Every structure is written in C-alpha cells, then in structure tokens.
C-alpha cells in the first residue's frame, strides 16, 4: 500500500519555498487549489473566483457574466504578493485576464498604475506538460499550453519576458531531487543500510518524463564531478530560479545516488511500433520540442535509456537490473 508521503504530485516541492508561505498568493487551476496551497504551507491565498467576485469589471469576455450595473468600489481586498499556477483552469480567458491584471497592477487590480512594474510579482508554476493523453486519439492541451498563452500575452502587452520564480514538476530537476529526498527518507524508515545508487524514472512522455530523468541524470553526473564546490552545478536547460530550492534539498540528501535511468512506456503519449522491453536505440523521438520555453532542446535528453510496453514491465526491468528478480 502506498502511503501519502510516497506520492509526489507536481506541486509537492512547493513545500520548499517557505519564503512565500506568509505572502498573499493568487492561486489558479482547478480542483481544491486553496486547500492544496494550505497543505503546502501557504497561509494566505486568494482564488481566481474570489478575485473575480471582488473585481467584477475585470472578467468581460463572456457577455453573460458581465455585471448588469456598475458595482460599488472594492474595499479591503488584500494586495496580492505572488502567483501560484497549479494547473490548467476551466475558463482560460478569465484566468489569463485576471493573472495579467495582477501582474500589470503589482497585485492591486483595482489600481491604475502609470508604469508597468518590472520585474513583476513572483510566479510559481507547476506542471509544464504541453500535452497529455486521455481517451481521445490525439493528445489534449496541458498546463504547458496555458503557460504558453500567458507568456505570449504578457510579452505582447508589455514587450517583456514573463519570468518564473520557479517551474515545478517534470522535467524540472528540483522535482527529481525532491523525489530522491523522499526515496532516501523511505529507505531510512525501512532500515535499509545499503546506499541507493540508481534511480529509475518511468513515464510515457519523452518531452517531460524522459527529458526530466535524463536532465537529472546529467545533474547527478555533474554533481559527482563537482562535489568540492559549495553550489549546485547548473545545467543550461534548468530554469535559473530553482537553484536555491535545490541547494536546500541538497543539504538534506546524501551524495550516494549516481544515476537516474529513464524508462519510456508505450501506454500514453508515446507509441512504439517495434519490439518493446529492449535497450533504446539512439534515434530522435521527435523533432519538435514540446518542452517549456525555459528548457533548451537537446535531442539526447529525449532518448530513453529503455523502452518497455507498460509500467509493470518497467518495474520488472528495474528489478532485473538490481538483481531483485
């Protein structure tokens, strides 16, 4: 049975960003975003819906939702000090508009500023997948697509780049580092004395799952070569603001892990036409990079160490490689 501490969601590493836990944060996405934020340590959160109700003149795309008469001025609403993007929202036009309003107004969407503030308020974004696989024959839009819209709207309106305080979730190295930390915690609870040398990352998306595992493997290799350095050797593909969180985590992790093997399964975004369960042959999985803007494309990073049919085969492969079968 899997315990809660063994499950890592895309937003789980936000627990590390304690410097924002006391700030008033706007949270966007769907599901229990307010509850999720509180569970991660954030004390003061405002939802898109609460912001919309406080400032009804902001949400004007849907004619049926426009106020029928001029509402009274908004008073007492807190100044927003940062933005958390958990995942794709239901009403994209509302979230895109209101998030942009918050950034352009420095957290006071009822105010009228003469100049656009820059740098803008900090943004913590989770889950960067451009696409994901559902029951439809073709992949569906993911949160990465929403981020792409927000980035381009902000740049079109201001002429400047939208910047992230952190990008969380695959393929971010901080997410794999956080996973390593939890795995080592579990090993200690089980009383395992032998150090963990290899990690196995299983996924169906070459552009996020495989890319992230290979990027983290590169990080591990670099860390081995630079253990005498105080800081984390930064990869050119890694979003720069995440280094601080990685450093915090690094202080709690031992340096025993040497590699992270990527295992690609054929039951989701990726479909393999040949025989599975074999060492992956070098070939370019895709020529169009679906990764986030802040992660540079490297064809070698989307090449899986192994390709298998499904998750069960991936587990059996890991057992075999560790001589557990």
PDB file of C-alpha atoms in Angstrom:
ATOM      1  CA  UNK A   1       0.000   0.000   0.000  1.00  0.00           C
ATOM      2  CA  UNK A   2       1.278   3.442  -0.955  1.00  0.00           C
ATOM      3  CA  UNK A   3       1.415   5.986   1.863  1.00  0.00           C
ATOM      4  CA  UNK A   4       0.822   9.716   1.203  1.00  0.00           C
ATOM      5  CA  UNK A   5       4.483  10.599   1.749  1.00  0.00           C
ATOM      6  CA  UNK A   6       5.424   8.229  -1.096  1.00  0.00           C
ATOM      7  CA  UNK A   7       3.326  10.136  -3.638  1.00  0.00           C
ATOM      8  CA  UNK A   8       4.809  13.192  -5.316  1.00  0.00           C
ATOM      9  CA  UNK A   9       2.428  15.488  -7.157  1.00  0.00           C
ATOM     10  CA  UNK A  10       3.665  18.191  -9.492  1.00  0.00           C
ATOM     11  CA  UNK A  11       3.155  20.803  -6.780  1.00  0.00           C
ATOM     12  CA  UNK A  12       4.671  18.854  -3.846  1.00  0.00           C
ATOM     13  CA  UNK A  13       8.098  20.589  -3.956  1.00  0.00           C
ATOM     14  CA  UNK A  14       6.363  23.917  -3.261  1.00  0.00           C
ATOM     15  CA  UNK A  15       6.738  22.948   0.392  1.00  0.00           C
ATOM     16  CA  UNK A  16      10.371  24.024  -0.014  1.00  0.00           C
ATOM     17  CA  UNK A  17       9.529  27.605  -0.952  1.00  0.00           C
ATOM     18  CA  UNK A  18       8.933  28.793   2.599  1.00  0.00           C
ATOM     19  CA  UNK A  19       9.908  32.373   1.718  1.00  0.00           C
ATOM     20  CA  UNK A  20       6.463  32.698   0.073  1.00  0.00           C
ATOM     21  CA  UNK A  21       4.381  30.864   2.676  1.00  0.00           C
ATOM     22  CA  UNK A  22       3.450  34.041   4.563  1.00  0.00           C
ATOM     23  CA  UNK A  23       2.662  36.103   1.457  1.00  0.00           C
ATOM     24  CA  UNK A  24      -0.775  36.643  -0.031  1.00  0.00           C
ATOM     25  CA  UNK A  25      -0.732  34.415  -3.108  1.00  0.00           C
ATOM     26  CA  UNK A  26      -3.170  34.224  -6.018  1.00  0.00           C
ATOM     27  CA  UNK A  27      -3.802  30.552  -6.853  1.00  0.00           C
ATOM     28  CA  UNK A  28      -5.021  29.359 -10.260  1.00  0.00           C
ATOM     29  CA  UNK A  29      -6.044  25.975 -11.619  1.00  0.00           C
ATOM     30  CA  UNK A  30      -8.946  23.673 -10.864  1.00  0.00           C
ATOM     31  CA  UNK A  31      -9.910  21.349  -8.044  1.00  0.00           C
ATOM     32  CA  UNK A  32      -9.151  22.166  -4.393  1.00  0.00           C
ATOM     33  CA  UNK A  33      -6.409  24.703  -5.199  1.00  0.00           C
ATOM     34  CA  UNK A  34      -6.995  26.657  -1.978  1.00  0.00           C
ATOM     35  CA  UNK A  35      -6.780  23.502   0.135  1.00  0.00           C
ATOM     36  CA  UNK A  36      -3.706  22.310  -1.765  1.00  0.00           C
ATOM     37  CA  UNK A  37      -1.961  25.626  -1.159  1.00  0.00           C
ATOM     38  CA  UNK A  38      -2.713  25.499   2.562  1.00  0.00           C
ATOM     39  CA  UNK A  39      -1.459  21.906   2.773  1.00  0.00           C
ATOM     40  CA  UNK A  40       1.818  23.018   1.186  1.00  0.00           C
ATOM     41  CA  UNK A  41       2.333  25.690   3.838  1.00  0.00           C
ATOM     42  CA  UNK A  42       0.846  28.807   2.218  1.00  0.00           C
ATOM     43  CA  UNK A  43      -1.094  30.768   4.833  1.00  0.00           C
ATOM     44  CA  UNK A  44      -2.828  33.470   2.768  1.00  0.00           C
ATOM     45  CA  UNK A  45      -4.310  32.540  -0.609  1.00  0.00           C
ATOM     46  CA  UNK A  46      -6.798  34.131  -2.988  1.00  0.00           C
ATOM     47  CA  UNK A  47      -8.539  32.173  -5.742  1.00  0.00           C
ATOM     48  CA  UNK A  48      -9.308  33.431  -9.235  1.00  0.00           C
ATOM     49  CA  UNK A  49     -13.021  33.205  -8.403  1.00  0.00           C
ATOM     50  CA  UNK A  50     -12.595  35.300  -5.240  1.00  0.00           C
ATOM     51  CA  UNK A  51     -10.651  37.884  -7.222  1.00  0.00           C
ATOM     52  CA  UNK A  52     -13.319  37.913  -9.924  1.00  0.00           C
ATOM     53  CA  UNK A  53     -16.066  38.497  -7.359  1.00  0.00           C
ATOM     54  CA  UNK A  54     -14.100  41.288  -5.718  1.00  0.00           C
ATOM     55  CA  UNK A  55     -13.448  43.000  -9.069  1.00  0.00           C
ATOM     56  CA  UNK A  56     -16.407  42.064 -11.324  1.00  0.00           C
ATOM     57  CA  UNK A  57     -15.379  44.559 -14.012  1.00  0.00           C
ATOM     58  CA  UNK A  58     -12.230  42.546 -14.840  1.00  0.00           C
ATOM     59  CA  UNK A  59     -13.922  39.476 -16.361  1.00  0.00           C
ATOM     60  CA  UNK A  60     -15.506  40.803 -19.566  1.00  0.00           C
ATOM     61  CA  UNK A  61     -15.060  38.143 -22.281  1.00  0.00           C
ATOM     62  CA  UNK A  62     -18.247  36.170 -21.543  1.00  0.00           C
ATOM     63  CA  UNK A  63     -21.106  38.613 -22.113  1.00  0.00           C
ATOM     64  CA  UNK A  64     -23.424  36.626 -19.832  1.00  0.00           C
ATOM     65  CA  UNK A  65     -21.057  37.145 -16.879  1.00  0.00           C
ATOM     66  CA  UNK A  66     -20.655  40.886 -17.277  1.00  0.00           C
ATOM     67  CA  UNK A  67     -22.228  42.922 -14.440  1.00  0.00           C
ATOM     68  CA  UNK A  68     -25.605  44.365 -15.370  1.00  0.00           C
ATOM     69  CA  UNK A  69     -24.930  47.565 -13.452  1.00  0.00           C
ATOM     70  CA  UNK A  70     -21.846  49.351 -12.194  1.00  0.00           C
ATOM     71  CA  UNK A  71     -20.717  47.662  -8.953  1.00  0.00           C
ATOM     72  CA  UNK A  72     -19.591  49.649  -5.916  1.00  0.00           C
ATOM     73  CA  UNK A  73     -15.840  50.244  -5.466  1.00  0.00           C
ATOM     74  CA  UNK A  74     -13.912  47.330  -3.981  1.00  0.00           C
ATOM     75  CA  UNK A  75     -12.531  47.963  -0.496  1.00  0.00           C
ATOM     76  CA  UNK A  76     -10.483  45.886   1.910  1.00  0.00           C
ATOM     77  CA  UNK A  77      -9.230  43.351  -0.610  1.00  0.00           C
ATOM     78  CA  UNK A  78      -5.648  42.281   0.180  1.00  0.00           C
ATOM     79  CA  UNK A  79      -2.720  43.171  -2.041  1.00  0.00           C
ATOM     80  CA  UNK A  80      -1.566  40.079  -3.927  1.00  0.00           C
ATOM     81  CA  UNK A  81       2.150  39.352  -3.481  1.00  0.00           C
ATOM     82  CA  UNK A  82       2.682  36.387  -5.798  1.00  0.00           C
ATOM     83  CA  UNK A  83       1.018  33.869  -8.104  1.00  0.00           C
ATOM     84  CA  UNK A  84       0.825  30.071  -7.917  1.00  0.00           C
ATOM     85  CA  UNK A  85      -0.219  28.291 -11.115  1.00  0.00           C
ATOM     86  CA  UNK A  86      -1.235  24.759 -10.109  1.00  0.00           C
ATOM     87  CA  UNK A  87      -2.601  23.565 -13.436  1.00  0.00           C
ATOM     88  CA  UNK A  88      -4.815  24.382 -16.377  1.00  0.00           C
ATOM     89  CA  UNK A  89      -8.007  26.225 -15.342  1.00  0.00           C
ATOM     90  CA  UNK A  90     -11.500  25.659 -16.722  1.00  0.00           C
ATOM     91  CA  UNK A  91     -12.105  29.203 -18.005  1.00  0.00           C
ATOM     92  CA  UNK A  92      -8.836  30.104 -19.662  1.00  0.00           C
ATOM     93  CA  UNK A  93      -9.955  33.577 -20.718  1.00  0.00           C
ATOM     94  CA  UNK A  94     -10.843  34.524 -17.126  1.00  0.00           C
ATOM     95  CA  UNK A  95      -7.595  33.232 -15.629  1.00  0.00           C
ATOM     96  CA  UNK A  96      -5.429  34.727 -18.386  1.00  0.00           C
ATOM     97  CA  UNK A  97      -7.102  38.108 -17.979  1.00  0.00           C
ATOM     98  CA  UNK A  98      -7.023  38.241 -14.172  1.00  0.00           C
ATOM     99  CA  UNK A  99      -3.471  36.894 -13.798  1.00  0.00           C
ATOM    100  CA  UNK A 100      -2.303  39.502 -16.327  1.00  0.00           C
ATOM    101  CA  UNK A 101      -4.219  42.189 -14.421  1.00  0.00           C
ATOM    102  CA  UNK A 102      -2.484  41.204 -11.180  1.00  0.00           C
ATOM    103  CA  UNK A 103       0.960  41.276 -12.793  1.00  0.00           C
ATOM    104  CA  UNK A 104       0.372  44.622 -14.520  1.00  0.00           C
ATOM    105  CA  UNK A 105      -1.034  46.240 -11.352  1.00  0.00           C
ATOM    106  CA  UNK A 106       1.591  44.854  -8.939  1.00  0.00           C
ATOM    107  CA  UNK A 107      -1.078  42.933  -7.055  1.00  0.00           C
ATOM    108  CA  UNK A 108      -3.738  45.675  -6.930  1.00  0.00           C
ATOM    109  CA  UNK A 109      -6.033  45.089  -9.935  1.00  0.00           C
ATOM    110  CA  UNK A 110      -8.305  47.945  -8.869  1.00  0.00           C
ATOM    111  CA  UNK A 111      -5.455  50.435  -9.165  1.00  0.00           C
ATOM    112  CA  UNK A 112      -4.372  52.335 -12.237  1.00  0.00           C
ATOM    113  CA  UNK A 113      -0.568  52.425 -12.479  1.00  0.00           C
ATOM    114  CA  UNK A 114       1.274  54.796 -14.780  1.00  0.00           C
ATOM    115  CA  UNK A 115       4.082  52.351 -15.469  1.00  0.00           C
ATOM    116  CA  UNK A 116       4.103  48.571 -15.804  1.00  0.00           C
ATOM    117  CA  UNK A 117       6.043  47.135 -12.827  1.00  0.00           C
ATOM    118  CA  UNK A 118       9.043  45.035 -13.799  1.00  0.00           C
ATOM    119  CA  UNK A 119      10.282  42.683 -12.554  1.00  0.00           C
ATOM    120  CA  UNK A 120       6.709  41.570 -11.969  1.00  0.00           C
ATOM    121  CA  UNK A 121       5.382  39.663  -8.962  1.00  0.00           C
ATOM    122  CA  UNK A 122       6.923  36.203  -8.398  1.00  0.00           C
ATOM    123  CA  UNK A 123       5.261  33.322 -10.232  1.00  0.00           C
ATOM    124  CA  UNK A 124       5.486  29.687  -9.094  1.00  0.00           C
ATOM    125  CA  UNK A 125       4.239  27.391 -11.870  1.00  0.00           C
ATOM    126  CA  UNK A 126       3.564  23.662 -11.564  1.00  0.00           C
ATOM    127  CA  UNK A 127       3.136  21.063 -14.307  1.00  0.00           C
ATOM    128  CA  UNK A 128       4.652  22.113 -17.626  1.00  0.00           C
ATOM    129  CA  UNK A 129       3.322  19.390 -19.938  1.00  0.00           C
ATOM    130  CA  UNK A 130       2.250  20.902 -23.242  1.00  0.00           C
ATOM    131  CA  UNK A 131       0.090  17.852 -23.991  1.00  0.00           C
ATOM    132  CA  UNK A 132      -1.282  14.825 -22.181  1.00  0.00           C
ATOM    133  CA  UNK A 133      -3.001  11.646 -23.302  1.00  0.00           C
ATOM    134  CA  UNK A 134      -6.662  10.962 -22.476  1.00  0.00           C
ATOM    135  CA  UNK A 135      -9.291   8.813 -24.192  1.00  0.00           C
ATOM    136  CA  UNK A 136      -9.156  10.860 -27.381  1.00  0.00           C
ATOM    137  CA  UNK A 137      -6.993   9.609 -30.234  1.00  0.00           C
ATOM    138  CA  UNK A 138      -4.826  12.720 -30.125  1.00  0.00           C
ATOM    139  CA  UNK A 139      -3.171  14.314 -27.059  1.00  0.00           C
ATOM    140  CA  UNK A 140      -5.002  17.055 -25.143  1.00  0.00           C
ATOM    141  CA  UNK A 141      -3.796  20.502 -24.078  1.00  0.00           C
ATOM    142  CA  UNK A 142      -1.937  20.531 -20.768  1.00  0.00           C
ATOM    143  CA  UNK A 143      -0.894  23.287 -18.387  1.00  0.00           C
ATOM    144  CA  UNK A 144       2.161  23.931 -20.543  1.00  0.00           C
ATOM    145  CA  UNK A 145      -0.201  25.179 -23.229  1.00  0.00           C
ATOM    146  CA  UNK A 146      -1.827  27.562 -20.754  1.00  0.00           C
ATOM    147  CA  UNK A 147       1.619  28.839 -19.690  1.00  0.00           C
ATOM    148  CA  UNK A 148       2.487  29.359 -23.352  1.00  0.00           C
ATOM    149  CA  UNK A 149      -0.605  31.541 -23.731  1.00  0.00           C
ATOM    150  CA  UNK A 150       0.171  33.554 -20.589  1.00  0.00           C
ATOM    151  CA  UNK A 151       3.817  34.089 -21.593  1.00  0.00           C
ATOM    152  CA  UNK A 152       2.907  35.328 -25.047  1.00  0.00           C
ATOM    153  CA  UNK A 153       0.085  37.568 -23.853  1.00  0.00           C
ATOM    154  CA  UNK A 154       2.363  39.180 -21.272  1.00  0.00           C
ATOM    155  CA  UNK A 155       5.136  39.735 -23.807  1.00  0.00           C
ATOM    156  CA  UNK A 156       2.724  41.092 -26.410  1.00  0.00           C
ATOM    157  CA  UNK A 157       1.205  43.540 -23.929  1.00  0.00           C
ATOM    158  CA  UNK A 158       4.396  44.672 -22.162  1.00  0.00           C
ATOM    159  CA  UNK A 159       7.187  43.903 -24.626  1.00  0.00           C
ATOM    160  CA  UNK A 160       8.995  41.996 -21.854  1.00  0.00           C
ATOM    161  CA  UNK A 161       9.511  38.353 -20.962  1.00  0.00           C
ATOM    162  CA  UNK A 162       7.360  36.705 -18.325  1.00  0.00           C
ATOM    163  CA  UNK A 163       9.713  35.252 -15.715  1.00  0.00           C
ATOM    164  CA  UNK A 164       9.184  32.426 -13.235  1.00  0.00           C
ATOM    165  CA  UNK A 165      10.440  32.297  -9.687  1.00  0.00           C
ATOM    166  CA  UNK A 166      10.253  28.516 -10.098  1.00  0.00           C
ATOM    167  CA  UNK A 167       8.989  25.890 -12.508  1.00  0.00           C
ATOM    168  CA  UNK A 168       7.862  22.805 -10.612  1.00  0.00           C
ATOM    169  CA  UNK A 169       7.057  19.331 -11.909  1.00  0.00           C
ATOM    170  CA  UNK A 170       8.627  17.292 -14.679  1.00  0.00           C
ATOM    171  CA  UNK A 171      11.105  17.951 -16.224  1.00  0.00           C
ATOM    172  CA  UNK A 172      12.357  20.336 -13.522  1.00  0.00           C
ATOM    173  CA  UNK A 173      15.467  18.987 -11.712  1.00  0.00           C
ATOM    174  CA  UNK A 174      14.108  20.222  -8.377  1.00  0.00           C
ATOM    175  CA  UNK A 175      11.215  17.745  -8.704  1.00  0.00           C
ATOM    176  CA  UNK A 176      13.528  14.778  -9.267  1.00  0.00           C
ATOM    177  CA  UNK A 177      15.745  15.982  -6.430  1.00  0.00           C
ATOM    178  CA  UNK A 178      12.700  16.138  -4.172  1.00  0.00           C
ATOM    179  CA  UNK A 179      11.761  12.603  -5.246  1.00  0.00           C
ATOM    180  CA  UNK A 180      15.271  11.423  -4.398  1.00  0.00           C
ATOM    181  CA  UNK A 181      14.964  13.036  -0.976  1.00  0.00           C
ATOM    182  CA  UNK A 182      11.682  11.209  -0.261  1.00  0.00           C
ATOM    183  CA  UNK A 183      13.056   7.894  -1.536  1.00  0.00           C
ATOM    184  CA  UNK A 184      16.021   8.188   0.791  1.00  0.00           C
ATOM    185  CA  UNK A 185      13.683   9.011   3.664  1.00  0.00           C
ATOM    186  CA  UNK A 186      11.672   5.881   2.918  1.00  0.00           C
ATOM    187  CA  UNK A 187      14.837   3.776   2.776  1.00  0.00           C
ATOM    188  CA  UNK A 188      15.870   5.053   6.205  1.00  0.00           C
ATOM    189  CA  UNK A 189      12.419   4.239   7.634  1.00  0.00           C
ATOM    190  CA  UNK A 190      12.727   0.708   6.248  1.00  0.00           C
ATOM    191  CA  UNK A 191      16.130   0.339   7.856  1.00  0.00           C
ATOM    192  CA  UNK A 192      17.991  -0.181   4.575  1.00  0.00           C
ATOM    193  CA  UNK A 193      21.709   0.171   5.189  1.00  0.00           C
ATOM    194  CA  UNK A 194      22.969  -0.058   1.613  1.00  0.00           C
ATOM    195  CA  UNK A 195      23.060   3.382  -0.062  1.00  0.00           C
ATOM    196  CA  UNK A 196      20.779   3.994  -3.035  1.00  0.00           C
ATOM    197  CA  UNK A 197      22.950   4.237  -6.141  1.00  0.00           C
ATOM    198  CA  UNK A 198      20.438   4.278  -9.006  1.00  0.00           C
ATOM    199  CA  UNK A 199      17.035   5.830  -9.557  1.00  0.00           C
ATOM    200  CA  UNK A 200      14.541   4.666 -12.199  1.00  0.00           C
ATOM    201  CA  UNK A 201      12.100   7.183 -13.680  1.00  0.00           C
ATOM    202  CA  UNK A 202       9.148   5.713 -15.602  1.00  0.00           C
ATOM    203  CA  UNK A 203       6.919   7.754 -17.897  1.00  0.00           C
ATOM    204  CA  UNK A 204       5.050   7.875 -21.213  1.00  0.00           C
ATOM    205  CA  UNK A 205       6.097  11.326 -22.438  1.00  0.00           C
ATOM    206  CA  UNK A 206       9.576  11.745 -23.967  1.00  0.00           C
ATOM    207  CA  UNK A 207       9.340  15.526 -23.758  1.00  0.00           C
ATOM    208  CA  UNK A 208       8.713  15.616 -20.000  1.00  0.00           C
ATOM    209  CA  UNK A 209       9.262  12.236 -18.322  1.00  0.00           C
ATOM    210  CA  UNK A 210      12.340  11.141 -20.275  1.00  0.00           C
ATOM    211  CA  UNK A 211      13.715  14.658 -20.693  1.00  0.00           C
ATOM    212  CA  UNK A 212      13.461  15.298 -16.952  1.00  0.00           C
ATOM    213  CA  UNK A 213      15.029  11.995 -15.941  1.00  0.00           C
ATOM    214  CA  UNK A 214      17.929  12.477 -18.351  1.00  0.00           C
ATOM    215  CA  UNK A 215      18.382  16.092 -17.254  1.00  0.00           C
ATOM    216  CA  UNK A 216      18.533  14.961 -13.637  1.00  0.00           C
ATOM    217  CA  UNK A 217      20.959  12.201 -14.594  1.00  0.00           C
ATOM    218  CA  UNK A 218      23.182  14.905 -16.097  1.00  0.00           C
ATOM    219  CA  UNK A 219      22.866  16.849 -12.870  1.00  0.00           C
ATOM    220  CA  UNK A 220      23.929  13.798 -10.843  1.00  0.00           C
ATOM    221  CA  UNK A 221      26.941  13.240 -13.072  1.00  0.00           C
ATOM    222  CA  UNK A 222      27.937  16.892 -12.769  1.00  0.00           C
ATOM    223  CA  UNK A 223      27.454  16.795  -9.006  1.00  0.00           C
ATOM    224  CA  UNK A 224      29.818  13.840  -8.726  1.00  0.00           C
ATOM    225  CA  UNK A 225      32.473  15.773 -10.604  1.00  0.00           C
ATOM    226  CA  UNK A 226      31.954  18.933  -8.580  1.00  0.00           C
ATOM    227  CA  UNK A 227      31.361  17.732  -5.020  1.00  0.00           C
ATOM    228  CA  UNK A 228      34.055  20.072  -3.758  1.00  0.00           C
ATOM    229  CA  UNK A 229      32.017  23.060  -4.902  1.00  0.00           C
ATOM    230  CA  UNK A 230      29.520  24.580  -2.473  1.00  0.00           C
ATOM    231  CA  UNK A 231      26.813  25.252  -5.065  1.00  0.00           C
ATOM    232  CA  UNK A 232      24.878  23.081  -7.452  1.00  0.00           C
ATOM    233  CA  UNK A 233      26.362  22.911 -10.943  1.00  0.00           C
ATOM    234  CA  UNK A 234      23.648  24.425 -13.047  1.00  0.00           C
ATOM    235  CA  UNK A 235      22.579  22.927 -16.342  1.00  0.00           C
ATOM    236  CA  UNK A 236      21.827  25.339 -19.194  1.00  0.00           C
ATOM    237  CA  UNK A 237      18.446  23.634 -19.531  1.00  0.00           C
ATOM    238  CA  UNK A 238      17.429  24.303 -15.926  1.00  0.00           C
ATOM    239  CA  UNK A 239      15.304  27.314 -15.059  1.00  0.00           C
ATOM    240  CA  UNK A 240      17.632  29.507 -13.025  1.00  0.00           C
ATOM    241  CA  UNK A 241      15.482  30.457 -10.013  1.00  0.00           C
ATOM    242  CA  UNK A 242      15.201  26.824  -8.896  1.00  0.00           C
ATOM    243  CA  UNK A 243      18.790  26.571  -7.736  1.00  0.00           C
ATOM    244  CA  UNK A 244      18.066  27.910  -4.241  1.00  0.00           C
ATOM    245  CA  UNK A 245      15.462  25.228  -3.547  1.00  0.00           C
ATOM    246  CA  UNK A 246      17.768  22.554  -4.940  1.00  0.00           C
ATOM    247  CA  UNK A 247      20.515  23.754  -2.620  1.00  0.00           C
ATOM    248  CA  UNK A 248      18.192  23.486   0.380  1.00  0.00           C
ATOM    249  CA  UNK A 249      17.287  19.957  -0.615  1.00  0.00           C
ATOM    250  CA  UNK A 250      20.879  19.047  -1.349  1.00  0.00           C
ATOM    251  CA  UNK A 251      21.790  19.790   2.246  1.00  0.00           C
ATOM    252  CA  UNK A 252      19.404  17.047   3.355  1.00  0.00           C
ATOM    253  CA  UNK A 253      20.356  14.461   0.724  1.00  0.00           C
ATOM    254  CA  UNK A 254      23.391  12.247   0.745  1.00  0.00           C
ATOM    255  CA  UNK A 255      25.549  12.076  -2.373  1.00  0.00           C
ATOM    256  CA  UNK A 256      25.117   8.327  -2.816  1.00  0.00           C
ATOM    257  CA  UNK A 257      22.860   8.430  -5.894  1.00  0.00           C
ATOM    258  CA  UNK A 258      24.950   8.110  -9.043  1.00  0.00           C
ATOM    259  CA  UNK A 259      22.430   7.870 -11.879  1.00  0.00           C
ATOM    260  CA  UNK A 260      18.813   8.207 -12.939  1.00  0.00           C
ATOM    261  CA  UNK A 261      17.693   5.749 -15.632  1.00  0.00           C
ATOM    262  CA  UNK A 262      14.814   6.814 -17.886  1.00  0.00           C
ATOM    263  CA  UNK A 263      12.262   4.140 -18.837  1.00  0.00           C
ATOM    264  CA  UNK A 264       9.698   5.002 -21.510  1.00  0.00           C
ATOM    265  CA  UNK A 265       6.385   3.120 -21.584  1.00  0.00           C
ATOM    266  CA  UNK A 266       4.111   2.780 -24.634  1.00  0.00           C
ATOM    267  CA  UNK A 267       0.724   3.228 -22.950  1.00  0.00           C
ATOM    268  CA  UNK A 268       0.335   7.001 -23.197  1.00  0.00           C
ATOM    269  CA  UNK A 269       1.694   9.860 -25.266  1.00  0.00           C
ATOM    270  CA  UNK A 270       4.473   7.705 -26.719  1.00  0.00           C
ATOM    271  CA  UNK A 271       3.583   4.775 -29.016  1.00  0.00           C
ATOM    272  CA  UNK A 272       6.278   2.327 -30.060  1.00  0.00           C
ATOM    273  CA  UNK A 273       5.873   0.375 -33.265  1.00  0.00           C
ATOM    274  CA  UNK A 274       8.652  -2.166 -32.760  1.00  0.00           C
ATOM    275  CA  UNK A 275       9.530  -4.645 -30.054  1.00  0.00           C
ATOM    276  CA  UNK A 276       9.463  -3.154 -26.583  1.00  0.00           C
ATOM    277  CA  UNK A 277      11.428  -4.208 -23.492  1.00  0.00           C
ATOM    278  CA  UNK A 278      14.812  -3.555 -25.021  1.00  0.00           C
ATOM    279  CA  UNK A 279      17.621  -1.067 -24.751  1.00  0.00           C
ATOM    280  CA  UNK A 280      16.521   2.067 -26.550  1.00  0.00           C
ATOM    281  CA  UNK A 281      18.200   2.569 -29.907  1.00  0.00           C
ATOM    282  CA  UNK A 282      19.580   6.066 -30.498  1.00  0.00           C
ATOM    283  CA  UNK A 283      17.054   7.955 -32.577  1.00  0.00           C
ATOM    284  CA  UNK A 284      15.269  11.260 -32.309  1.00  0.00           C
ATOM    285  CA  UNK A 285      11.831  10.717 -30.758  1.00  0.00           C
ATOM    286  CA  UNK A 286      10.543  13.994 -32.106  1.00  0.00           C
ATOM    287  CA  UNK A 287      11.971  16.946 -33.939  1.00  0.00           C
ATOM    288  CA  UNK A 288       9.510  19.477 -32.486  1.00  0.00           C
ATOM    289  CA  UNK A 289      10.355  20.348 -28.891  1.00  0.00           C
ATOM    290  CA  UNK A 290       7.245  20.321 -26.688  1.00  0.00           C
ATOM    291  CA  UNK A 291       9.121  21.349 -23.568  1.00  0.00           C
ATOM    292  CA  UNK A 292       8.769  24.629 -21.742  1.00  0.00           C
ATOM    293  CA  UNK A 293      10.335  27.819 -23.068  1.00  0.00           C
ATOM    294  CA  UNK A 294      12.923  27.903 -20.258  1.00  0.00           C
ATOM    295  CA  UNK A 295      14.281  24.422 -21.023  1.00  0.00           C
ATOM    296  CA  UNK A 296      16.508  24.272 -24.091  1.00  0.00           C
ATOM    297  CA  UNK A 297      16.078  21.397 -26.504  1.00  0.00           C
ATOM    298  CA  UNK A 298      18.767  18.716 -26.595  1.00  0.00           C
ATOM    299  CA  UNK A 299      17.890  15.630 -28.688  1.00  0.00           C
ATOM    300  CA  UNK A 300      19.886  13.371 -26.373  1.00  0.00           C
ATOM    301  CA  UNK A 301      17.638  14.283 -23.437  1.00  0.00           C
ATOM    302  CA  UNK A 302      14.512  12.802 -25.040  1.00  0.00           C
ATOM    303  CA  UNK A 303      16.188   9.441 -25.728  1.00  0.00           C
ATOM    304  CA  UNK A 304      15.078   6.927 -23.102  1.00  0.00           C
ATOM    305  CA  UNK A 305      17.539   4.513 -21.527  1.00  0.00           C
ATOM    306  CA  UNK A 306      14.948   1.769 -22.073  1.00  0.00           C
ATOM    307  CA  UNK A 307      11.613   1.364 -23.856  1.00  0.00           C
ATOM    308  CA  UNK A 308       9.094  -1.124 -22.432  1.00  0.00           C
ATOM    309  CA  UNK A 309       5.426  -1.836 -23.016  1.00  0.00           C
ATOM    310  CA  UNK A 310       3.925  -0.722 -19.699  1.00  0.00           C
ATOM    311  CA  UNK A 311       4.640   0.155 -16.065  1.00  0.00           C
ATOM    312  CA  UNK A 312       4.670  -3.478 -14.950  1.00  0.00           C
ATOM    313  CA  UNK A 313       7.402  -4.227 -17.488  1.00  0.00           C
ATOM    314  CA  UNK A 314       9.298  -1.160 -16.260  1.00  0.00           C
ATOM    315  CA  UNK A 315       9.191  -2.406 -12.658  1.00  0.00           C
ATOM    316  CA  UNK A 316      10.320  -5.869 -13.729  1.00  0.00           C
ATOM    317  CA  UNK A 317      13.184  -4.311 -15.694  1.00  0.00           C
ATOM    318  CA  UNK A 318      14.342  -2.343 -12.654  1.00  0.00           C
ATOM    319  CA  UNK A 319      14.133  -5.482 -10.507  1.00  0.00           C
ATOM    320  CA  UNK A 320      16.225  -7.385 -13.031  1.00  0.00           C
ATOM    321  CA  UNK A 321      18.861  -4.661 -13.224  1.00  0.00           C
ATOM    322  CA  UNK A 322      19.081  -4.562  -9.413  1.00  0.00           C
ATOM    323  CA  UNK A 323      19.206  -8.392  -9.204  1.00  0.00           C
ATOM    324  CA  UNK A 324      15.938  -8.495  -7.270  1.00  0.00           C
ATOM    325  CA  UNK A 325      14.119 -10.814  -9.674  1.00  0.00           C
TER     326      UNK A 325
END
